[in-house]
mmCIF file of C-alpha atoms and ligand atoms in Angstrom:
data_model
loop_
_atom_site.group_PDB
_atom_site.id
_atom_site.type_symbol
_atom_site.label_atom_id
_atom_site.label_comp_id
_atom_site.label_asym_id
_atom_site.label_seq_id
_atom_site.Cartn_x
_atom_site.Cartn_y
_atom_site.Cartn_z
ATOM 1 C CA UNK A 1 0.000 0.000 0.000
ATOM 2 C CA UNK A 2 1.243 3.222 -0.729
ATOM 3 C CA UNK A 3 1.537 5.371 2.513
ATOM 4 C CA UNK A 4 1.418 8.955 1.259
ATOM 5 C CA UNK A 5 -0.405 11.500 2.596
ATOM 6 C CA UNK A 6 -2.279 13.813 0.003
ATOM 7 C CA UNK A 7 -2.831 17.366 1.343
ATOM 8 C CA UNK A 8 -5.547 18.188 2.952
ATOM 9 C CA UNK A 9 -7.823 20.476 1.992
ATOM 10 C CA UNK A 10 -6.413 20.773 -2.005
ATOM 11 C CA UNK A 11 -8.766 21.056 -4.405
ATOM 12 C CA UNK A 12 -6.974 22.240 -7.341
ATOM 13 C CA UNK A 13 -5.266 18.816 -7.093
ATOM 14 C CA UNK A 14 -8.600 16.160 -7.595
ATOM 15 C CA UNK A 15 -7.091 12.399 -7.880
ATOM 16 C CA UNK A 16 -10.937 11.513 -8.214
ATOM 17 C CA UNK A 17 -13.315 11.317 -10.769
ATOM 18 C CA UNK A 18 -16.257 13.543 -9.534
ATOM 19 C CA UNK A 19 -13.273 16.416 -7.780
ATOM 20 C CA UNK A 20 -12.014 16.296 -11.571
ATOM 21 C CA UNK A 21 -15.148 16.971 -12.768
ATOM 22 C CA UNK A 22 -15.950 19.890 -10.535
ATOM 23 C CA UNK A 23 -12.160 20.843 -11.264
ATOM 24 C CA UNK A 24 -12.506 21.506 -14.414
ATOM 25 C CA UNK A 25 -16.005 23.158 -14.049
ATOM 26 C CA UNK A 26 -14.483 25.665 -11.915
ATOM 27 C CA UNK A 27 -11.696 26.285 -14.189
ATOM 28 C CA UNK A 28 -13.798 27.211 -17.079
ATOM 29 C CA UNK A 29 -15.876 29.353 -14.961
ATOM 30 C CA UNK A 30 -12.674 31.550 -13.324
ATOM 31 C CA UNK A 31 -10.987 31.643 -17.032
ATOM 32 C CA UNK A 32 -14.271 33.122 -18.334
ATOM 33 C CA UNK A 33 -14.579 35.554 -15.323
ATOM 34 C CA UNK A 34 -10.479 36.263 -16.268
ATOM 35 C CA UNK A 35 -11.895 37.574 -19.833
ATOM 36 C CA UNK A 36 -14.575 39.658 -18.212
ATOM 37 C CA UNK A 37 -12.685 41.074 -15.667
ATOM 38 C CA UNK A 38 -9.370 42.140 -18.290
ATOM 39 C CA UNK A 39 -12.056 43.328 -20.972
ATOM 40 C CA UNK A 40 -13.922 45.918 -18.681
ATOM 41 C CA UNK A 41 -10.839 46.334 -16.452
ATOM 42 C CA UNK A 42 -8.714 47.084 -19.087
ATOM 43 C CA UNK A 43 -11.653 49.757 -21.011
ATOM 44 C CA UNK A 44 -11.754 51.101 -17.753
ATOM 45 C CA UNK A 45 -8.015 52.036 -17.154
ATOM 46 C CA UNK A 46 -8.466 52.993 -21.101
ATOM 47 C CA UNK A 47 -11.106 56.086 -20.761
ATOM 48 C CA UNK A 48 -9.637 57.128 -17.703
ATOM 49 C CA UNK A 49 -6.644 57.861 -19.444
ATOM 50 C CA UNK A 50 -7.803 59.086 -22.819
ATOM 51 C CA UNK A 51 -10.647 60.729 -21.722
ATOM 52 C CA UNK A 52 -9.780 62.721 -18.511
ATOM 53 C CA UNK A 53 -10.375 66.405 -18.171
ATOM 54 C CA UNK A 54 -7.863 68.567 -20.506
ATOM 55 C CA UNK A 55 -6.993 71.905 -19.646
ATOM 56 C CA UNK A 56 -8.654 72.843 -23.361
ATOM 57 C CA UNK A 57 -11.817 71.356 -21.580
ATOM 58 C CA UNK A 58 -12.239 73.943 -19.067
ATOM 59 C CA UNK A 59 -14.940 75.888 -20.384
ATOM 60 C CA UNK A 60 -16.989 73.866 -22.399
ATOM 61 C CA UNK A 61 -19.185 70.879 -21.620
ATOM 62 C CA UNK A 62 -17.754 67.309 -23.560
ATOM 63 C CA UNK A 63 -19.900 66.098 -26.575
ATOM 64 C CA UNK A 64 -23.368 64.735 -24.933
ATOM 65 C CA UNK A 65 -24.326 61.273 -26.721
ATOM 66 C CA UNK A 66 -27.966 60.051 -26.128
ATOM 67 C CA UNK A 67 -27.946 56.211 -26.748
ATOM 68 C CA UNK A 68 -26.177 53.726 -28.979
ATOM 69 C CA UNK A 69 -28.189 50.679 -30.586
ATOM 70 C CA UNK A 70 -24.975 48.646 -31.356
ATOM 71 C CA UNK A 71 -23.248 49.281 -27.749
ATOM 72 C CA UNK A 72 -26.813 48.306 -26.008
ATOM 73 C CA UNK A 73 -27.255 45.605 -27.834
ATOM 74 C CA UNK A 74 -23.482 43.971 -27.228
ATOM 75 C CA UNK A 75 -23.926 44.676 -23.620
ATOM 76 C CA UNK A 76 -27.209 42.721 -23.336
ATOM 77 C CA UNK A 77 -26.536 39.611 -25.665
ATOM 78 C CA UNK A 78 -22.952 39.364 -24.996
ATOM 79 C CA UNK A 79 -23.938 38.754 -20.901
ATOM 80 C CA UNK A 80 -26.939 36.287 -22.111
ATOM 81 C CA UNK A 81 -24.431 33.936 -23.794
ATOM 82 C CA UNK A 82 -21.842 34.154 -21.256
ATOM 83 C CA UNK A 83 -24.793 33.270 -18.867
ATOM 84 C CA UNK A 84 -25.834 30.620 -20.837
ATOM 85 C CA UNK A 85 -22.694 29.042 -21.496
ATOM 86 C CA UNK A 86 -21.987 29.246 -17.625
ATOM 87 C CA UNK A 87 -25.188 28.052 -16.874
ATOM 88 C CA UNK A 88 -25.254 24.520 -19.461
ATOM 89 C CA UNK A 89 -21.607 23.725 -18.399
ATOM 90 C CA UNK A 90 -22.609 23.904 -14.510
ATOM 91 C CA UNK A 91 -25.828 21.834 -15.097
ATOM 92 C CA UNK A 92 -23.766 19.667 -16.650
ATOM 93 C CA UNK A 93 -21.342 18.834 -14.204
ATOM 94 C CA UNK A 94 -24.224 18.681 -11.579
ATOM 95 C CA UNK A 95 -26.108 16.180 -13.007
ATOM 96 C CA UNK A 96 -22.941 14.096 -14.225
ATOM 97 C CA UNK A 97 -21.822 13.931 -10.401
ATOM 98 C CA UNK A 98 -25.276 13.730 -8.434
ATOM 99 C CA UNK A 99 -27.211 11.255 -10.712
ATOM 100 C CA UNK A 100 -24.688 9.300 -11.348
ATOM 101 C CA UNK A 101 -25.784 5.364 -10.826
ATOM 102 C CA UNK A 102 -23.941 2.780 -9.054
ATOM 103 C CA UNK A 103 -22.394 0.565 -11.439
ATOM 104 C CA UNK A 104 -22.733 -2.983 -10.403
ATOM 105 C CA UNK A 105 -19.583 -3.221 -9.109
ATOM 106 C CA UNK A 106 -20.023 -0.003 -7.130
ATOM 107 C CA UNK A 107 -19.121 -0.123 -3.642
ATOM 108 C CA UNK A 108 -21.669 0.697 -0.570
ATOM 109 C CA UNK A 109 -20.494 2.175 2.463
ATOM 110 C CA UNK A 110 -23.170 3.979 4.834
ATOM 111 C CA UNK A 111 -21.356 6.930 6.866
ATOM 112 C CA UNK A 112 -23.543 7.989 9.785
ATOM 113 C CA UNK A 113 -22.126 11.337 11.493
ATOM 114 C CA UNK A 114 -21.819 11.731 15.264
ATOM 115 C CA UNK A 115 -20.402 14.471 17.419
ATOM 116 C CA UNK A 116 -17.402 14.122 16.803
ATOM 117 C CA UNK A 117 -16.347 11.483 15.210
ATOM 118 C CA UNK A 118 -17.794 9.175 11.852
ATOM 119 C CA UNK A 119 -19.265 6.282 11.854
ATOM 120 C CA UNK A 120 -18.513 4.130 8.924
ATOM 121 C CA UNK A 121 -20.164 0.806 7.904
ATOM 122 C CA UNK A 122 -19.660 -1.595 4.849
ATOM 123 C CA UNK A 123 -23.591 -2.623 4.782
ATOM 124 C CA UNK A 124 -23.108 -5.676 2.379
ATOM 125 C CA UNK A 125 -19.343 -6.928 3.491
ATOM 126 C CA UNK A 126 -20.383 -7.129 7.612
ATOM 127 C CA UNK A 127 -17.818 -4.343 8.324
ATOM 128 C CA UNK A 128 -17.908 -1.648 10.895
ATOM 129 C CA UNK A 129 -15.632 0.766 11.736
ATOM 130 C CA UNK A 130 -14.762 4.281 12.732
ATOM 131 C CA UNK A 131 -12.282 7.901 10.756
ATOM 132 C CA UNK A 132 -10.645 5.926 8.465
ATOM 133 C CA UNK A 133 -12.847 4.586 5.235
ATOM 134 C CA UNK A 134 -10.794 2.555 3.027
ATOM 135 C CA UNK A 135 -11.889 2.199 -0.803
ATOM 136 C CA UNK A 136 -10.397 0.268 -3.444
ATOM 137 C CA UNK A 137 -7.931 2.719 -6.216
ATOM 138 C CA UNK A 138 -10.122 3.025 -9.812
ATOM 139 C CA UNK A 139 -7.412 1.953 -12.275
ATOM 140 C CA UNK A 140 -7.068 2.332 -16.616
ATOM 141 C CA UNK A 141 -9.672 -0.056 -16.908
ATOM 142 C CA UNK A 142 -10.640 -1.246 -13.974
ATOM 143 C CA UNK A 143 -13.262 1.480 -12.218
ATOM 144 C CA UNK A 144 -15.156 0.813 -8.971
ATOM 145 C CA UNK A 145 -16.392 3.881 -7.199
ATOM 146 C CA UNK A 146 -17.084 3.970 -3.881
ATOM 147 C CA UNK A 147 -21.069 5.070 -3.137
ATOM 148 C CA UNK A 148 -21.413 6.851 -0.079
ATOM 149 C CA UNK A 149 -24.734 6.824 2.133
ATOM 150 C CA UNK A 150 -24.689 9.665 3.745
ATOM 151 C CA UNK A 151 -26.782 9.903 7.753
ATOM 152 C CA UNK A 152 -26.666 11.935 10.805
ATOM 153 C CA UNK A 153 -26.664 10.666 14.743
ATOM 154 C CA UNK A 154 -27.611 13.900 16.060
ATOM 155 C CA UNK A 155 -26.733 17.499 14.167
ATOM 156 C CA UNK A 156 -26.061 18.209 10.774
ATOM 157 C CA UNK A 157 -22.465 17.532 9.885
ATOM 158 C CA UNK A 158 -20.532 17.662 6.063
ATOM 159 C CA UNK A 159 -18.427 15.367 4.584
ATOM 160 C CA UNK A 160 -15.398 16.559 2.713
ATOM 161 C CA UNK A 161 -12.222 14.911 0.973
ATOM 162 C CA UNK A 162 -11.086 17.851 -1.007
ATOM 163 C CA UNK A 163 -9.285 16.031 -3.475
ATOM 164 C CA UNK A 164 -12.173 13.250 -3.730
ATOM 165 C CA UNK A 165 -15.396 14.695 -4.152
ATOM 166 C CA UNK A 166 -17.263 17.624 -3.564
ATOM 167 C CA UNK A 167 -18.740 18.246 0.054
ATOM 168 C CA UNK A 168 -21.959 16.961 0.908
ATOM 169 C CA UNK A 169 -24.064 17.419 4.229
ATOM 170 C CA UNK A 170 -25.175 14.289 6.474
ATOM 171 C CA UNK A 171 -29.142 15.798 7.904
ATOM 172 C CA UNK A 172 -30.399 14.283 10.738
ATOM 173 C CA UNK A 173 -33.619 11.856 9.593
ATOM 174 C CA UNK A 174 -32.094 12.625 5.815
ATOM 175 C CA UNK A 175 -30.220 10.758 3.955
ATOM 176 C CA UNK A 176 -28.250 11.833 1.488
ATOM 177 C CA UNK A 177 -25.522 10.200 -0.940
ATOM 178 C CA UNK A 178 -22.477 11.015 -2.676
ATOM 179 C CA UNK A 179 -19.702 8.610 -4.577
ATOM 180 C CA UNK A 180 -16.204 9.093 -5.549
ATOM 181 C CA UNK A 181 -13.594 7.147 -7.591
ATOM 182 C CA UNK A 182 -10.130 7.946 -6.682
ATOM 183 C CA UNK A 183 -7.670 7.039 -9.449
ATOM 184 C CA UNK A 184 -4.593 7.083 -7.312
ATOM 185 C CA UNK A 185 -3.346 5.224 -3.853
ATOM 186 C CA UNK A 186 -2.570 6.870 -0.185
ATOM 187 C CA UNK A 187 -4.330 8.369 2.270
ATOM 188 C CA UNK A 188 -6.008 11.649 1.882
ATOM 189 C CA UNK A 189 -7.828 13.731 4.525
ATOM 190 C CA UNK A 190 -10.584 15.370 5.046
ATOM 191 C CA UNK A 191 -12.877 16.869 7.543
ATOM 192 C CA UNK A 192 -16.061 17.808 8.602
ATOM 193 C CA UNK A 193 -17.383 20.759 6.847
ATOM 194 C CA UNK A 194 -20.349 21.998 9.016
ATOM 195 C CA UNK A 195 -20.290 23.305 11.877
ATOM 196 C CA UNK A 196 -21.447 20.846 14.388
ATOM 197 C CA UNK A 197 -20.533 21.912 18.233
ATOM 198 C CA UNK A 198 -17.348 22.750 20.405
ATOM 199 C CA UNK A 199 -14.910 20.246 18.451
ATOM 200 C CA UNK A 200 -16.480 20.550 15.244
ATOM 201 C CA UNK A 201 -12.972 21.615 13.916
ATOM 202 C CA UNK A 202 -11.327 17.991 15.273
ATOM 203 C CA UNK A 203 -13.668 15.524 13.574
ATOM 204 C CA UNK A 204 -11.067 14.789 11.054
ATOM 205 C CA UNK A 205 -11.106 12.038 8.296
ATOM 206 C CA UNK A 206 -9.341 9.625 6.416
ATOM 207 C CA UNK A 207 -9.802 7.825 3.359
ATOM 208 C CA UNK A 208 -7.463 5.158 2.701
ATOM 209 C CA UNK A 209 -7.336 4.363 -0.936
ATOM 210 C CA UNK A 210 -5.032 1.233 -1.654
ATOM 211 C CA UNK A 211 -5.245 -1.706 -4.147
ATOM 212 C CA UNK A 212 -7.893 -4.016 -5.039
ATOM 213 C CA UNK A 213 -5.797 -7.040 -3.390
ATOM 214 C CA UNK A 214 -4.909 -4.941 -0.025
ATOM 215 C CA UNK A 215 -8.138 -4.004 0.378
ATOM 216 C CA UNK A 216 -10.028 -7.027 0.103
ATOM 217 C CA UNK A 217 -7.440 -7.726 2.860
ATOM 218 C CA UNK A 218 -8.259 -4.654 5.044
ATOM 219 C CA UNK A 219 -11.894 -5.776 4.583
ATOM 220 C CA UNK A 220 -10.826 -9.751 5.824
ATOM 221 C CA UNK A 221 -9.089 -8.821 8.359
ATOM 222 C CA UNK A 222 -11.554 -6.199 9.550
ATOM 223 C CA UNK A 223 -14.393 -9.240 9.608
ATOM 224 C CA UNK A 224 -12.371 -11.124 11.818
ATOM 225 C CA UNK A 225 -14.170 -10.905 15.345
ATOM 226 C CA UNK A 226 -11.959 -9.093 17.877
ATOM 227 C CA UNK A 227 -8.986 -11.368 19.798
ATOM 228 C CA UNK A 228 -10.450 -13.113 22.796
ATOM 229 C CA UNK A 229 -8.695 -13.852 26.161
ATOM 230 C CA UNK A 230 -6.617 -11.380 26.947
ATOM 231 C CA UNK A 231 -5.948 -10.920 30.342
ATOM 232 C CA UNK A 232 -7.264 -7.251 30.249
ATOM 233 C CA UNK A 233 -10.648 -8.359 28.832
ATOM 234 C CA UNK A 234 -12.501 -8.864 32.373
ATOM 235 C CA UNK A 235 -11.578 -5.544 33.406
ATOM 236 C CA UNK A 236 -12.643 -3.738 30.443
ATOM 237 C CA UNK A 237 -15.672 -5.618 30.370
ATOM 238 C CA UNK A 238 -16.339 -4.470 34.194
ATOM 239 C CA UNK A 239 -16.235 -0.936 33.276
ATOM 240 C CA UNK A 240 -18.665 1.406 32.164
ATOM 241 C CA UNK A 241 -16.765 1.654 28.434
ATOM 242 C CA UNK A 242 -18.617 -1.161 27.391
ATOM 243 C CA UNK A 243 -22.113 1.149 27.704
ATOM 244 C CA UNK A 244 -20.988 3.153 25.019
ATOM 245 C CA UNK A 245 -18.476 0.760 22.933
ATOM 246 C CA UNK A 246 -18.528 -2.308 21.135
ATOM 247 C CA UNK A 247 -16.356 -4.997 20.437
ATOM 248 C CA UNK A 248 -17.003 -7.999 18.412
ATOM 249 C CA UNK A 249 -17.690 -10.959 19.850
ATOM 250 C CA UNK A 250 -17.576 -10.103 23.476
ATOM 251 C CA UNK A 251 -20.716 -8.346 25.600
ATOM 252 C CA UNK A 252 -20.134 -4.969 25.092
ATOM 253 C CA UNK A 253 -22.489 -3.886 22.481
ATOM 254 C CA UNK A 254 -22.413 -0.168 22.928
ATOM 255 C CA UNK A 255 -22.926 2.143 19.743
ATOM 256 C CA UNK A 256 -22.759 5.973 21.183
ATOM 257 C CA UNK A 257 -18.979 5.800 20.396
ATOM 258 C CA UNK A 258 -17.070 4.336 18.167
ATOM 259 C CA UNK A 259 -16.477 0.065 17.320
ATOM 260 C CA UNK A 260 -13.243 -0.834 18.903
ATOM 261 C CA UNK A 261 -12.942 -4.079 17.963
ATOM 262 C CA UNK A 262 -9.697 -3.598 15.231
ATOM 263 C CA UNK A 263 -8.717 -0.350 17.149
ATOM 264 C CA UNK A 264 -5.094 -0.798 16.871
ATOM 265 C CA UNK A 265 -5.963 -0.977 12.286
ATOM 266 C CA UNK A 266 -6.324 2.916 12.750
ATOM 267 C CA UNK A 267 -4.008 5.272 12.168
ATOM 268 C CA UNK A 268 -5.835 8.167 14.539
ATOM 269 C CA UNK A 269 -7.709 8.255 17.768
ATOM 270 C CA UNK A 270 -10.280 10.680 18.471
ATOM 271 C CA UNK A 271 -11.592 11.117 14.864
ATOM 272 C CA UNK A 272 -8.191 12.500 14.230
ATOM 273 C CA UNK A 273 -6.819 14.216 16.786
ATOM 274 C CA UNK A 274 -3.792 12.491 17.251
ATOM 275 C CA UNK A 275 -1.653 9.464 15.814
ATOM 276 C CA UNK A 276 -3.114 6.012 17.313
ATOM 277 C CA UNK A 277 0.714 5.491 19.459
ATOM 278 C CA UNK A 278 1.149 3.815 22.494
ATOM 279 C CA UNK A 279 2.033 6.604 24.419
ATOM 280 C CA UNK A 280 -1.230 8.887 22.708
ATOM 281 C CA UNK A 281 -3.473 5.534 23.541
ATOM 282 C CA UNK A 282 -2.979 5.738 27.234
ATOM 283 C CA UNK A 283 -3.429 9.495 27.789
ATOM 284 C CA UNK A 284 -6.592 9.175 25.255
ATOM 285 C CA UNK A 285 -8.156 6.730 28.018
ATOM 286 C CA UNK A 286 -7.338 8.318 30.814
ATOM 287 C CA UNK A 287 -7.681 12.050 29.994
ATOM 288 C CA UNK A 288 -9.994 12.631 26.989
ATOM 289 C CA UNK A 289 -10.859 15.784 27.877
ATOM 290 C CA UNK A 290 -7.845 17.080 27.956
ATOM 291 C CA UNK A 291 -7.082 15.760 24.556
ATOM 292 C CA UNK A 292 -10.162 16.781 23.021
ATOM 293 C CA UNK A 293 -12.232 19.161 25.151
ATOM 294 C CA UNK A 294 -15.716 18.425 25.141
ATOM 295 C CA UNK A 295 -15.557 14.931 23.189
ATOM 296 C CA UNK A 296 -18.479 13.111 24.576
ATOM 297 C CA UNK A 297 -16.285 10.737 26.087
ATOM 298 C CA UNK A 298 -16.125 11.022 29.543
ATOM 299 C CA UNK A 299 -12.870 11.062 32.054
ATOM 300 C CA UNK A 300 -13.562 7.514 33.763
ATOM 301 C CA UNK A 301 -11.328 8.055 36.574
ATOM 302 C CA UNK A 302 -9.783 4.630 36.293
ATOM 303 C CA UNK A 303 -7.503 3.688 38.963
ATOM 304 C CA UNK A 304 -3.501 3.435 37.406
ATOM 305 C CA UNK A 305 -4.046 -0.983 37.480
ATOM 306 C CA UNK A 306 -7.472 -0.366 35.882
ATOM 307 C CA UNK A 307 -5.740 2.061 33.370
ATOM 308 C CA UNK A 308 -3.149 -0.591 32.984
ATOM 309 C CA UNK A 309 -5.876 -2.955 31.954
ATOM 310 C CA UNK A 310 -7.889 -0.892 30.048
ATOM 311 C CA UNK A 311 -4.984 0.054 28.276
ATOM 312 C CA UNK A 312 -3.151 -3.469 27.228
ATOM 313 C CA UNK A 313 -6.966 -4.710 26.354
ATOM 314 C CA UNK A 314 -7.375 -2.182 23.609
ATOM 315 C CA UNK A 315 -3.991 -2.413 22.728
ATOM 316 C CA UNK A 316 -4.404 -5.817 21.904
ATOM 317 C CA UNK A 317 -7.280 -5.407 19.474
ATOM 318 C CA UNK A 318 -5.784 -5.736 16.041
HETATM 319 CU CU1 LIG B 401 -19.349 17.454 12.346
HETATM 320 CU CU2 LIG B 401 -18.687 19.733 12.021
#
C-alpha cells in the first residue's frame, strides 16, 4: 500500500473522478470571469486615461451622446451567452456527479455522522468501523467507485475529501448520498465541513485508498471478530466503556462511540486528533478531555491498574 499523505484540503489537485469533474467546471468558470474582468478592467483604465479632463476642456461641456443601438445591444446579448454558457456547463457537471448510478460493481459504504467522530459501515461486506474509510484505487480499466450513504446521529455535519469529491451534508432523519472514484493510492484527509458543536474543527477524516488485493485484505481482516482472552478483557468488560463501545464478539455492544474491535488498524484516535501510538493511547483513556475538550467521552477516573488494563486490552485489538 502506498503510505502517502495527500494534502488536505487541495482542491486544485482532484485524484478523483467527480473532484475532476468539478475541477474543471471551476476552471472554465474563473478563465471566463479572467476575460470579463481584463475586458472591462482594461476599457476602464483605457477612458480614464484618454478621456480625462484637458486643460482645453475647461470651459466647455464634452460632446453629450444620447444612446447607442450597437453598444446596447453587445452589452445585453454578450452577458446572455456568457450566462448561458456558464449556466449549461454547470448543469452539466451537476447532473454528471449527483445522478450518477452505481455501477454494479459499485461499492456501498453507509457513513452515519456523530459528534465528533464518523461512523462508517460496509452494509453488504459485515464491516464496521470508525475515521478511516478505506476504498479500493479506480485503475485504466478497472473502475469501482465507492457510493457513499450519507446519515446523521444527532446534528447536521458535512463530509469533505477535497481532493475526492465535492462536500456533501449528512441531515439528521435525511439521507443523502455522494460517490467518488479515486484514481490514485494513499491516504487523503478530510474533515467535517459543518459546523457541528465545540470540536467541530477535530472531527477529522481519512480515506485510505489502496489496491484491489490490499483491500479485500483490510476488509478480511476487519471481519475477523476481535482477539479473545486477553488478560485485560474482564476488566474492560467491568467498566462502564462497554455502555458506550462495542467490540465484536464479546458483551459490550455499545454504539454511542465508536467500534473498537480492530482499534489498533487505525491510524488516529479521536476522529483524528492524534496518531493512534502507544504513548497517545494511554493518555486518550485516561484524559480525553484534555485531549479533546468536550468529546463526549467522559474522564472515567480509572484507577492506574485499571488504566493498565484498560490500556493493554485495547492495545491488543488488532
Ligand atoms: Cu461534524 Cu462539524
Amino acid at each position: 500500500m502506498s503510505s502517502a499523505v495527500h494534502s488536505v484540503a487541495n482542491i486544485f489537485r482532484p485524484l478523483s473522478t467527480p473532484a475532476e469533474s468539478i475541477y474543471t467546471l471551476s476552471m472554465l468558470v474563473l478563465a471566463v470571469c479572467l476575460v470579463i474582468f481584463l475586458v472591462v478592467a482594461g476599457v476602464l483604465a483605457y477612458t480614464l486615461l484618454r478621456f480625462r479632463r484637458q486643460t482645453s476642456d475647461i470651459d466647455r461641456e464634452p460632446p453629450q451622446v444620447y444612446g447607442s443601438n450597437q453598444i446596447e445591444i453587445a452589452w445585453t446579448v454578450i452577458p446572455i451567452v456568457i450566462v448561458l454558457v456558464l449556466s449549461m456547463a454547470t448543469a452539466r457537471v451537476i447532473s454528471d456527479v449527483q445522478n450518477k448510478r452505481p455501477p454494479d460493481n459499485a461499492l456501498q459504504v453507509t457513513v452515519v455522522g456523530h459528534q465528533w467522530w464518523w461512523e462508517i459501515r460496509y452494509p453488504a461486506l459485515g464491516v464496521l468501523t470508525a475515521n478511516e474509510l478505506h476504498v479500493p484505487v479506480s485503475t485504466g480499466t478497472i473502475r469501482q467507485p465507492t457510493f457513499l450513504r450519507l446519515e446523521s446521529a444527532d446534528v447536521a455535519h458535512s463530509f469533505w475529501v477535497p481532493q475526492l469529491a465535492g462536500k456533501t451534508d449528512l441531515i439528521p432523519n435525511h439521507p443523502n448520498s455522494m460517490w467518488m472514484e479515486p484514481n490514485v493510492e494513499g491516504t487523503f484527509l478530510g474533515n467535517c465541513a459543518e459546523f457541528c458543536g465545540l470540536q467541530h474543527a477535530n472531527m477529522l477524516l481519512r480515506v485510505v485508498v489502496e489496491s484491489s488485493a490490499d483491500f479485500d485484505k483490510w476488509i478480511a481482516s476487519q471481519r475477523q471478530r476481535a482477539m479473545r482472552g486477553h488478560p485485560g478483557e474482564a476488566a474492560f468488560m467491568s467498566l462502564s466503556c462497554v455502555n458506550c463501545h462495542a467490540v465484536s464478539g464479546t458483551g459490550a455492544l455499545g454504539t454511542f462511540g465508536p467500534d473498537l474491535s480492530h482499534l489498533m488498524s487505525r491510524q488516529t484516535l479521536g476522529a483524528g486528533v492524534i496518531p493512534n501510538t502507544s504513548d497517545n493511547l494511554r493518555k486518550w483513556i485516561r484524559e480525553p478531555q484534555t485531549m479533546k475538550p468536550g468529546s463526549l467521552m467522559p474522564n472515567m477516573q480509572l484507577n492506574d491498574r485499571e488504566l493498565d488494563q484498560v490500556y493493554a486490552y485495547l492495545a491488543s485489538l488488532k
